Amino acid sequence: MEFVFDPKKKMDDFASRFDPDQRRRTNSINLFSPSKINLFLRVTAKRPDGYHDLASLFHVIDLGDRLKFTLGPGRKDALTSNARWVPLGKDNLVIKALDVFRAKTGIPQYFWIHLDKKVPTGAGLGGGSGNAATALWAANELTGRPASNAQLLEWSADIGSDVPVFFSRGAAYCTGRGEIVEDIQPPPVPLDTPMVLIKPRASCKTPAVFKKFSLERASSADPRELLRSITEHGIRQEFCVNDLEEPAFEVLPSLKRLKERISSGGRGKYSAVFMSGSGSTIVGVGDPEPPQFIYDEERYQDVFTEAAYFLTREEDEWYRPSRAMEAGYGAAESRSDLEVDVPTEGPLGTSFFERPESSRIQF
Ligand SMILES: C[C@](O)(CO)[C@H](O)COP(=O)(O)OP(=O)(O)OC[C@H]1O[C@@H](n2ccc(N)nc2=O)[C@H](O)[C@@H]1O
Ligand SMILES: Nc1ncnc2c1ncn2[C@@H]1O[C@H](COP(=O)(O)OP(=O)(O)OP(=O)(O)O)[C@@H](O)[C@H]1O
């Protein structure tokens, strides 16, 4: 679908597509930048372009960052962040997204952006990808909505495989390298399903995990069948297949043990325990609390844990944090200035995400 920007169209014409009583022009917008988990992830083929075809049930969740965008006067974006480890230049996924927006629409608009990070990186949670999707949405809102949702979804594939899914309504069956997005309406699972995210200090780099992947060792489960089973019977261990677990456990051997301990330590309170995306986050569905050993044992003191819930959005609106997360976020905001300098490289070429003391373990 070719985009034709009609410069003659006055901004006001676009404003009419806004809610009538919000005709006032705004020059800044505050948005929640959500993350996602993969309830199952089948890798079905190796592609000639070096990517892999996958078939995965993605669901947006209410763990997220905060982004503020303001129309800038100049010809350069200016990005600040609470997390000193986030790149602030052209390699930030927010800036990449704004560059794509300007290239596709021909609108030479630049922005001031502040990014308040909460989502760990190298986590399999699509944190940076969610930032990129949120940036495309913000740019479109602040320039009078020149692009449709379908166009933003199409353009987002140029930024990364995990970005397009955020332009679904929140639950989507994704194929291709992640850019073919099939909205699942209504969502296949109850939105108030509690889950806990547990991420060790060490992260997984997506390319390193895919490099270790081998098609011969992938599951033979039919992904459409997995989708049907989850929709009909709910989230059960046998449906939450992730073909990237084994390669991720090769990249990060301690992750396999952590997953096993969460399963056994959960004493049946989780209906399923699985790794999200390319890792390193382990998700326990059914209870918002990690197992007791995470609190008790010294070796898990630097583990990131967070309760999370599934999140959807209304047509024509962006994601809003759930009330639970909103309350939690308030506390987190005061934590965010506690962010500490994070080493960019760790063992196995991984990157670290260090979280402030008080946010690490929820008592
Ligand atoms: C594993 C998932 O996180 C599942 O949600 C995504 O498929 C990965 O999405 P992403 O992090 O946005 O990945 P991209 O930034 O697009 O690609 C990073 C690298 O991961 C590998 N990659 C990624 C996606 C894909 N379908 N096949 C791949 O082989 C490629 O080596 C690619 O160069
Ligand atoms: N806005 C951003 N937020 C976080 N990291 C970013 C951002 N922009 C670029 N990066 C860089 O991209 C790397 C990957 O970030 P992140 O892991 O959040 O991306 P993702 O692919 O969306 O998520 P994941 O692969 O963990 O599912 C980070 O290590 C960081 O160096």
Short mmCIF file of C-alpha atoms and ligand atoms in Angstrom, two decimals:
data_model
loop_
_atom_site.label_atom_id
_atom_site.label_comp_id
_atom_site.label_asym_id
_atom_site.label_seq_id
_atom_site.Cartn_x
_atom_site.Cartn_y
_atom_site.Cartn_z
CA MET A 1 0.00 0.00 0.00
CA GLU A 2 1.83 3.10 -1.30
CA PHE A 3 1.78 6.07 1.09
CA VAL A 4 0.96 9.42 -0.52
CA PHE A 5 1.39 12.37 1.87
CA ASP A 6 -0.73 15.27 0.69
CA PRO A 7 1.12 18.39 1.95
CA LYS A 8 -1.89 20.51 0.97
CA LYS A 9 -3.95 18.85 3.67
CA LYS A 10 -4.01 21.29 6.56
CA MET A 11 -3.14 19.83 9.96
CA ASP A 12 -6.66 20.81 10.97
CA ASP A 13 -8.13 18.40 8.44
CA PHE A 14 -6.34 15.61 10.21
CA ALA A 15 -7.36 17.02 13.56
CA SER A 16 -10.97 16.33 12.54
CA ARG A 17 -10.13 12.66 12.83
CA PHE A 18 -9.44 13.29 16.52
CA ASP A 19 -12.20 13.22 19.05
CA PRO A 20 -14.10 16.50 18.23
CA ASP A 21 -13.69 18.02 21.67
CA GLN A 22 -9.93 17.45 21.54
CA ARG A 23 -9.39 19.67 18.50
CA ARG A 24 -6.84 21.64 20.41
CA ARG A 25 -3.41 21.08 18.82
CA THR A 26 -0.99 19.51 21.21
CA ASN A 27 2.77 19.62 20.88
CA SER A 28 3.61 16.83 23.31
CA ILE A 29 2.37 13.39 24.27
CA ASN A 30 3.14 11.01 27.15
CA LEU A 31 2.80 7.34 26.27
CA PHE A 32 3.13 3.97 27.97
CA SER A 33 5.55 1.76 26.01
CA PRO A 34 4.52 -1.85 26.69
CA SER A 35 6.45 -5.09 26.31
CA LYS A 36 5.32 -8.55 25.19
CA ILE A 37 5.68 -12.24 25.87
CA ASN A 38 5.49 -15.20 23.50
CA LEU A 39 3.05 -17.80 24.81
CA PHE A 40 4.48 -20.26 22.30
CA LEU A 41 7.19 -19.79 19.69
CA ARG A 42 7.74 -22.27 16.91
CA VAL A 43 10.62 -21.73 14.51
CA THR A 44 9.55 -23.37 11.25
CA ALA A 45 12.25 -22.63 8.66
CA LYS A 46 15.59 -20.98 7.99
CA ARG A 47 15.18 -18.25 5.36
CA PRO A 48 17.60 -17.33 2.57
CA ASP A 49 17.85 -13.82 4.06
CA GLY A 50 19.40 -15.20 7.26
CA TYR A 51 16.22 -14.80 9.31
CA HIS A 52 13.98 -17.66 10.47
CA ASP A 53 10.29 -18.13 9.82
CA LEU A 54 8.39 -18.38 13.06
CA ALA A 55 4.82 -19.00 14.21
CA SER A 56 4.18 -17.49 17.61
CA LEU A 57 1.35 -16.33 19.83
CA PHE A 58 2.46 -12.92 21.09
CA HIS A 59 0.63 -11.03 23.83
CA VAL A 60 1.37 -7.48 24.92
CA ILE A 61 1.74 -7.14 28.71
CA ASP A 62 1.55 -4.28 31.16
CA LEU A 63 5.24 -4.17 32.07
CA GLY A 64 6.44 -1.08 30.20
CA ASP A 65 8.53 2.02 29.87
CA ARG A 66 7.35 5.64 29.70
CA LEU A 67 8.02 7.86 26.69
CA LYS A 68 7.40 11.60 26.34
CA PHE A 69 7.55 13.18 22.88
CA THR A 70 7.53 16.92 22.21
CA LEU A 71 7.58 18.58 18.79
CA GLY A 72 11.13 19.89 18.42
CA PRO A 73 11.98 23.16 16.65
CA GLY A 74 15.17 21.92 15.00
CA ARG A 75 16.28 19.36 12.47
CA LYS A 76 17.57 16.82 14.94
CA ASP A 77 15.95 14.57 17.56
CA ALA A 78 17.09 14.95 21.16
CA LEU A 79 16.75 11.84 23.35
CA THR A 80 17.28 11.64 27.10
CA SER A 81 16.78 8.66 29.40
CA ASN A 82 16.87 7.68 33.07
CA ALA A 83 18.91 4.60 32.10
CA ARG A 84 22.46 5.64 31.37
CA TRP A 85 23.08 2.38 29.48
CA VAL A 86 20.54 3.19 26.75
CA PRO A 87 22.20 4.41 23.53
CA LEU A 88 20.98 7.99 22.88
CA GLY A 89 22.03 8.28 19.26
CA LYS A 90 20.99 6.85 15.90
CA ASP A 91 21.18 3.27 17.17
CA ASN A 92 18.39 3.83 19.65
CA LEU A 93 15.29 2.07 18.35
CA VAL A 94 13.23 5.19 19.15
CA ILE A 95 15.38 7.30 16.81
CA LYS A 96 15.36 4.53 14.18
CA ALA A 97 11.56 4.58 14.31
CA LEU A 98 11.39 8.37 13.95
CA ASP A 99 13.79 8.19 10.98
CA VAL A 100 11.50 5.59 9.35
CA PHE A 101 8.46 7.81 10.00
CA ARG A 102 10.13 10.85 8.38
CA ALA A 103 11.32 8.81 5.39
CA LYS A 104 7.93 7.20 4.77
CA THR A 105 5.76 10.32 5.26
CA GLY A 106 8.12 12.98 3.96
CA ILE A 107 7.32 15.06 7.07
CA PRO A 108 10.57 16.68 8.30
CA GLN A 109 9.44 16.80 11.95
CA TYR A 110 11.97 16.24 14.75
CA PHE A 111 11.27 15.60 18.42
CA TRP A 112 12.48 15.96 21.98
CA ILE A 113 12.07 12.55 23.64
CA HIS A 114 12.46 11.36 27.21
CA LEU A 115 12.61 7.60 27.81
CA ASP A 116 12.03 6.25 31.30
CA LYS A 117 13.18 2.62 31.12
CA LYS A 118 11.77 -0.15 33.26
CA VAL A 119 11.80 -3.13 30.86
CA PRO A 120 15.07 -5.04 30.99
CA THR A 121 16.94 -5.58 27.73
CA GLY A 122 18.04 -8.90 26.27
CA ALA A 123 15.00 -10.23 28.10
CA GLY A 124 12.82 -11.64 25.31
CA LEU A 125 10.23 -9.00 26.27
CA GLY A 126 10.57 -6.73 23.24
CA GLY A 127 11.33 -3.67 25.35
CA GLY A 128 13.26 -1.77 22.73
CA SER A 129 10.83 -2.93 20.05
CA GLY A 130 7.92 -1.60 22.11
CA ASN A 131 9.74 1.73 22.34
CA ALA A 132 10.06 1.81 18.55
CA ALA A 133 6.37 1.05 18.02
CA THR A 134 5.40 3.71 20.57
CA ALA A 135 7.62 6.23 18.78
CA LEU A 136 5.90 5.56 15.44
CA TRP A 137 2.52 5.99 17.12
CA ALA A 138 3.59 9.25 18.85
CA ALA A 139 5.03 10.79 15.68
CA ASN A 140 1.82 9.97 13.83
CA GLU A 141 -0.34 11.49 16.59
CA LEU A 142 1.74 14.68 16.83
CA THR A 143 1.70 15.30 13.07
CA GLY A 144 -2.02 14.90 12.61
CA ARG A 145 -2.25 11.16 11.86
CA PRO A 146 -1.03 11.16 8.24
CA ALA A 147 -0.58 7.35 8.37
CA SER A 148 -3.07 4.57 9.08
CA ASN A 149 -2.47 1.82 11.65
CA ALA A 150 -1.88 -0.60 8.77
CA GLN A 151 0.80 1.67 7.35
CA LEU A 152 2.52 2.04 10.74
CA LEU A 153 2.46 -1.75 11.12
CA GLU A 154 3.93 -2.22 7.62
CA TRP A 155 6.66 0.39 8.15
CA SER A 156 7.56 -0.99 11.61
CA ALA A 157 8.89 -4.23 10.06
CA ASP A 158 11.84 -2.19 8.79
CA ILE A 159 12.90 -1.53 12.40
CA GLY A 160 12.79 -5.07 13.85
CA SER A 161 10.86 -8.34 13.83
CA ASP A 162 9.28 -7.68 17.23
CA VAL A 163 7.92 -4.21 16.40
CA PRO A 164 4.88 -4.98 14.16
CA VAL A 165 3.03 -6.98 16.82
CA PHE A 166 2.47 -3.82 18.91
CA PHE A 167 0.18 -2.53 16.13
CA SER A 168 -2.19 -5.41 16.79
CA ARG A 169 -4.80 -4.92 19.49
CA GLY A 170 -2.50 -6.78 21.88
CA ALA A 171 -2.90 -10.49 21.12
CA ALA A 172 -1.57 -11.72 17.79
CA TYR A 173 -0.48 -14.84 15.94
CA CYS A 174 2.66 -13.75 14.11
CA THR A 175 4.44 -15.50 11.25
CA GLY A 176 7.13 -14.65 8.73
CA ARG A 177 10.02 -13.24 10.71
CA GLY A 178 7.40 -11.65 12.97
CA GLU A 179 6.03 -9.06 10.56
CA ILE A 180 2.90 -10.96 9.46
CA VAL A 181 0.51 -10.08 12.25
CA GLU A 182 -2.88 -11.76 12.66
CA ASP A 183 -4.93 -10.04 15.35
CA ILE A 184 -6.59 -12.48 17.77
CA GLN A 185 -9.89 -10.93 18.76
CA PRO A 186 -11.14 -11.48 21.40
CA PRO A 187 -7.84 -12.24 23.19
CA PRO A 188 -7.36 -16.01 23.65
CA VAL A 189 -6.75 -15.78 27.40
CA PRO A 190 -8.42 -13.79 30.24
CA LEU A 191 -6.65 -10.40 30.62
CA ASP A 192 -6.59 -10.76 34.40
CA THR A 193 -4.45 -13.90 34.23
CA PRO A 194 -1.63 -13.18 36.71
CA MET A 195 1.95 -13.98 35.76
CA VAL A 196 5.43 -13.37 37.14
CA LEU A 197 8.43 -12.41 35.02
CA ILE A 198 11.78 -13.63 36.32
CA LYS A 199 14.92 -12.48 34.50
CA PRO A 200 18.42 -13.37 35.65
CA ARG A 201 21.05 -10.63 35.55
CA ALA A 202 22.61 -12.16 32.43
CA SER A 203 20.73 -11.51 29.18
CA CYS A 204 20.41 -13.30 25.85
CA LYS A 205 21.38 -11.63 22.59
CA THR A 206 18.78 -12.63 19.99
CA PRO A 207 21.27 -13.22 17.12
CA ALA A 208 23.42 -15.49 19.36
CA VAL A 209 20.38 -17.60 20.27
CA PHE A 210 19.21 -17.97 16.67
CA LYS A 211 22.76 -18.90 15.70
CA LYS A 212 22.58 -21.88 18.08
CA PHE A 213 19.13 -22.92 16.82
CA SER A 214 18.83 -26.07 14.71
CA LEU A 215 15.67 -27.01 12.84
CA GLU A 216 16.21 -30.73 13.53
CA ARG A 217 15.83 -30.12 17.28
CA ALA A 218 12.70 -27.97 16.98
CA SER A 219 9.32 -29.18 18.20
CA SER A 220 6.94 -30.83 15.73
CA ALA A 221 3.88 -29.23 17.37
CA ASP A 222 1.47 -27.61 14.91
CA PRO A 223 1.39 -23.90 15.92
CA ARG A 224 -2.22 -23.47 14.76
CA GLU A 225 -3.08 -26.44 17.01
CA LEU A 226 -1.25 -24.80 19.93
CA LEU A 227 -3.27 -21.62 19.33
CA ARG A 228 -6.53 -23.60 19.28
CA SER A 229 -5.58 -25.50 22.44
CA ILE A 230 -4.72 -22.35 24.41
CA THR A 231 -7.92 -20.68 23.24
CA GLU A 232 -10.04 -23.69 24.22
CA HIS A 233 -8.28 -24.98 27.35
CA GLY A 234 -6.26 -22.01 28.63
CA ILE A 235 -2.52 -21.77 29.21
CA ARG A 236 -1.04 -25.18 30.02
CA GLN A 237 2.58 -26.31 30.09
CA GLU A 238 2.20 -28.61 27.11
CA PHE A 239 1.02 -25.72 24.90
CA CYS A 240 3.82 -23.30 25.80
CA VAL A 241 6.45 -24.59 23.42
CA ASN A 242 9.44 -22.35 22.68
CA ASP A 243 11.92 -23.66 20.11
CA LEU A 244 14.44 -21.02 21.22
CA GLU A 245 14.70 -22.42 24.78
CA GLU A 246 17.25 -25.08 23.93
CA PRO A 247 19.58 -22.75 22.01
CA ALA A 248 19.17 -20.10 24.73
CA PHE A 249 20.13 -22.70 27.35
CA GLU A 250 23.29 -23.33 25.32
CA VAL A 251 24.07 -19.59 25.32
CA LEU A 252 23.16 -19.31 29.00
CA PRO A 253 23.40 -22.75 30.71
CA SER A 254 22.25 -21.39 34.10
CA LEU A 255 18.89 -20.44 32.53
CA LYS A 256 17.82 -24.09 32.17
CA ARG A 257 18.37 -24.69 35.87
CA LEU A 258 16.50 -21.50 36.76
CA LYS A 259 13.50 -22.57 34.67
CA GLU A 260 13.49 -26.02 36.31
CA ARG A 261 13.70 -24.53 39.80
CA ILE A 262 10.86 -22.10 39.10
CA SER A 263 8.72 -25.02 37.92
CA SER A 264 9.44 -27.17 40.97
CA GLY A 265 9.70 -24.27 43.43
CA GLY A 266 6.32 -22.97 42.30
CA ARG A 267 4.74 -26.04 43.92
CA GLY A 268 2.00 -26.15 41.31
CA LYS A 269 0.98 -22.49 41.51
CA TYR A 270 2.01 -21.93 37.88
CA SER A 271 -0.04 -23.53 35.09
CA ALA A 272 2.97 -23.06 32.80
CA VAL A 273 6.62 -21.97 33.09
CA PHE A 274 8.44 -21.03 29.87
CA MET A 275 11.03 -18.67 28.40
CA SER A 276 9.74 -15.67 26.45
CA GLY A 277 11.12 -14.92 22.97
CA SER A 278 14.85 -15.44 22.74
CA GLY A 279 15.21 -15.06 26.52
CA SER A 280 16.37 -14.64 29.18
CA THR A 281 13.04 -13.97 30.96
CA ILE A 282 11.24 -16.99 32.40
CA VAL A 283 7.47 -16.51 32.74
CA GLY A 284 5.36 -18.24 35.40
CA VAL A 285 1.66 -18.06 34.50
CA GLY A 286 -0.97 -18.34 37.22
CA ASP A 287 0.59 -16.40 40.08
CA PRO A 288 2.20 -12.93 40.33
CA GLU A 289 4.77 -14.04 42.93
CA PRO A 290 8.12 -15.73 42.26
CA PRO A 291 8.88 -18.94 44.20
CA GLN A 292 10.26 -18.39 47.72
CA PHE A 293 13.80 -19.46 46.79
CA ILE A 294 14.16 -16.34 44.66
CA TYR A 295 13.82 -14.29 47.85
CA ASP A 296 15.78 -16.63 50.10
CA GLU A 297 18.89 -17.50 48.16
CA GLU A 298 21.80 -15.03 47.88
CA ARG A 299 22.61 -16.13 44.32
CA TYR A 300 19.25 -14.79 43.10
CA GLN A 301 19.58 -11.40 44.75
CA ASP A 302 20.19 -9.66 41.42
CA VAL A 303 17.29 -11.27 39.61
CA PHE A 304 14.65 -8.96 38.06
CA THR A 305 11.14 -10.01 39.04
CA GLU A 306 7.88 -8.29 38.18
CA ALA A 307 4.21 -9.25 38.26
CA ALA A 308 2.48 -8.66 34.92
CA TYR A 309 -0.92 -8.95 33.25
CA PHE A 310 -2.02 -9.19 29.62
CA LEU A 311 -2.83 -5.85 27.98
CA THR A 312 -4.89 -4.86 24.94
CA ARG A 313 -5.65 -1.52 23.35
CA GLU A 314 -8.70 0.09 21.77
CA GLU A 315 -8.77 0.74 18.06
CA ASP A 316 -7.34 4.23 17.45
CA GLU A 317 -5.74 4.38 20.92
CA TRP A 318 -2.35 3.38 22.32
CA TYR A 319 -1.77 0.99 25.21
CA ARG A 320 -2.49 2.26 28.71
CA PRO A 321 -0.95 0.58 31.76
CA SER A 322 -3.29 -1.51 33.89
CA ARG A 323 -4.28 0.00 37.26
CA ALA A 324 -1.98 -2.45 39.06
CA MET A 325 1.00 -1.45 36.94
CA GLU A 326 0.05 2.24 37.14
CA ALA A 327 0.21 2.05 40.93
CA GLY A 328 3.45 0.09 40.79
CA TYR A 329 4.89 2.47 38.24
CA GLY A 330 4.41 5.41 40.57
CA ALA A 331 6.82 3.76 42.99
CA ALA A 332 9.09 2.76 40.11
CA GLU A 333 9.32 6.33 38.88
CA SER A 334 10.93 7.32 42.16
CA ARG A 335 13.13 4.23 41.72
CA SER A 336 14.12 5.11 38.20
CA ASP A 337 16.55 7.79 39.34
CA LEU A 338 18.17 5.01 41.34
CA GLU A 339 19.25 3.42 38.06
CA VAL A 340 22.88 2.47 38.38
CA ASP A 341 25.57 2.46 35.74
CA VAL A 342 25.16 -0.82 33.95
CA PRO A 343 28.11 -2.59 32.36
CA THR A 344 27.24 -2.96 28.68
CA GLU A 345 28.93 -6.33 28.33
CA GLY A 346 28.88 -9.30 30.64
CA PRO A 347 29.95 -12.94 30.41
CA LEU A 348 29.07 -14.75 27.15
CA GLY A 349 28.86 -11.38 25.42
CA THR A 350 25.64 -10.73 27.22
CA SER A 351 24.51 -7.35 28.37
CA PHE A 352 23.33 -6.67 31.88
CA PHE A 353 20.30 -4.85 33.11
CA GLU A 354 20.71 -3.82 36.68
CA ARG A 355 17.63 -2.73 38.54
CA PRO A 356 17.51 -0.44 41.53
CA GLU A 357 17.52 -2.21 44.85
CA SER A 358 13.95 -1.53 45.80
CA SER A 359 12.46 -2.61 42.49
CA ARG A 360 14.33 -5.88 42.24
CA ILE A 361 12.33 -8.07 44.53
CA GLN A 362 8.73 -7.25 45.39
CA PHE A 363 8.10 -7.79 49.11
C1 LIG B 1 12.79 -13.97 18.97
C2 LIG B 1 11.80 -12.86 18.94
O1 LIG B 1 12.08 -11.92 19.97
C3 LIG B 1 10.39 -13.41 19.12
O2 LIG B 1 9.55 -12.44 19.58
C4 LIG B 1 11.90 -12.12 17.61
O3 LIG B 1 11.73 -12.99 16.54
C5 LIG B 1 13.22 -11.37 17.50
O4 LIG B 1 12.88 -10.07 17.15
P1 LIG B 1 13.97 -8.90 17.22
O5 LIG B 1 14.67 -8.95 18.53
O6 LIG B 1 13.27 -7.63 16.82
O7 LIG B 1 15.00 -9.37 16.12
P2 LIG B 1 15.61 -8.48 14.97
O8 LIG B 1 16.25 -7.26 15.59
O9 LIG B 1 14.63 -8.32 13.88
O10 LIG B 1 16.77 -9.50 14.48
C6 LIG B 1 17.90 -9.71 15.29
C7 LIG B 1 18.56 -10.98 14.77
O11 LIG B 1 17.81 -12.12 15.25
C8 LIG B 1 17.76 -13.12 14.24
N1 LIG B 1 16.34 -13.34 13.87
C9 LIG B 1 15.37 -12.48 14.31
C10 LIG B 1 14.06 -12.75 13.98
C11 LIG B 1 13.77 -13.88 13.19
N2 LIG B 1 12.49 -14.18 12.88
N3 LIG B 1 14.76 -14.71 12.77
C12 LIG B 1 16.05 -14.46 13.10
O12 LIG B 1 16.94 -15.23 12.71
C13 LIG B 1 18.59 -12.61 13.08
O13 LIG B 1 19.91 -13.04 13.28
C14 LIG B 1 18.54 -11.09 13.27
O14 LIG B 1 19.66 -10.45 12.69
N1 LIG B 2 14.92 2.17 23.24
C1 LIG B 2 15.76 1.18 23.63
N2 LIG B 2 15.58 0.56 24.81
C2 LIG B 2 16.43 -0.44 25.18
N3 LIG B 2 17.47 -0.88 24.44
C3 LIG B 2 17.68 -0.25 23.27
C4 LIG B 2 16.84 0.79 22.81
N4 LIG B 2 17.29 1.19 21.60
C5 LIG B 2 18.34 0.43 21.31
N5 LIG B 2 18.61 -0.42 22.30
C6 LIG B 2 19.70 -1.40 22.27
O1 LIG B 2 19.07 -2.59 21.74
C7 LIG B 2 19.42 -3.73 22.53
C8 LIG B 2 18.24 -4.65 22.57
O2 LIG B 2 17.23 -4.02 23.35
P1 LIG B 2 15.98 -4.95 23.76
O3 LIG B 2 16.51 -6.27 24.27
O4 LIG B 2 15.08 -4.15 24.61
O5 LIG B 2 15.35 -5.15 22.31
P2 LIG B 2 14.22 -6.13 21.82
O6 LIG B 2 14.79 -6.92 20.70
O7 LIG B 2 13.01 -5.31 21.56
O8 LIG B 2 13.90 -7.07 23.04
P3 LIG B 2 14.29 -8.58 23.30
O9 LIG B 2 15.25 -9.01 22.25
O10 LIG B 2 14.88 -8.52 24.67
O11 LIG B 2 12.99 -9.33 23.24
C9 LIG B 2 19.80 -3.18 23.91
O12 LIG B 2 20.84 -3.98 24.45
C10 LIG B 2 20.27 -1.76 23.62
O13 LIG B 2 21.69 -1.73 23.50
#
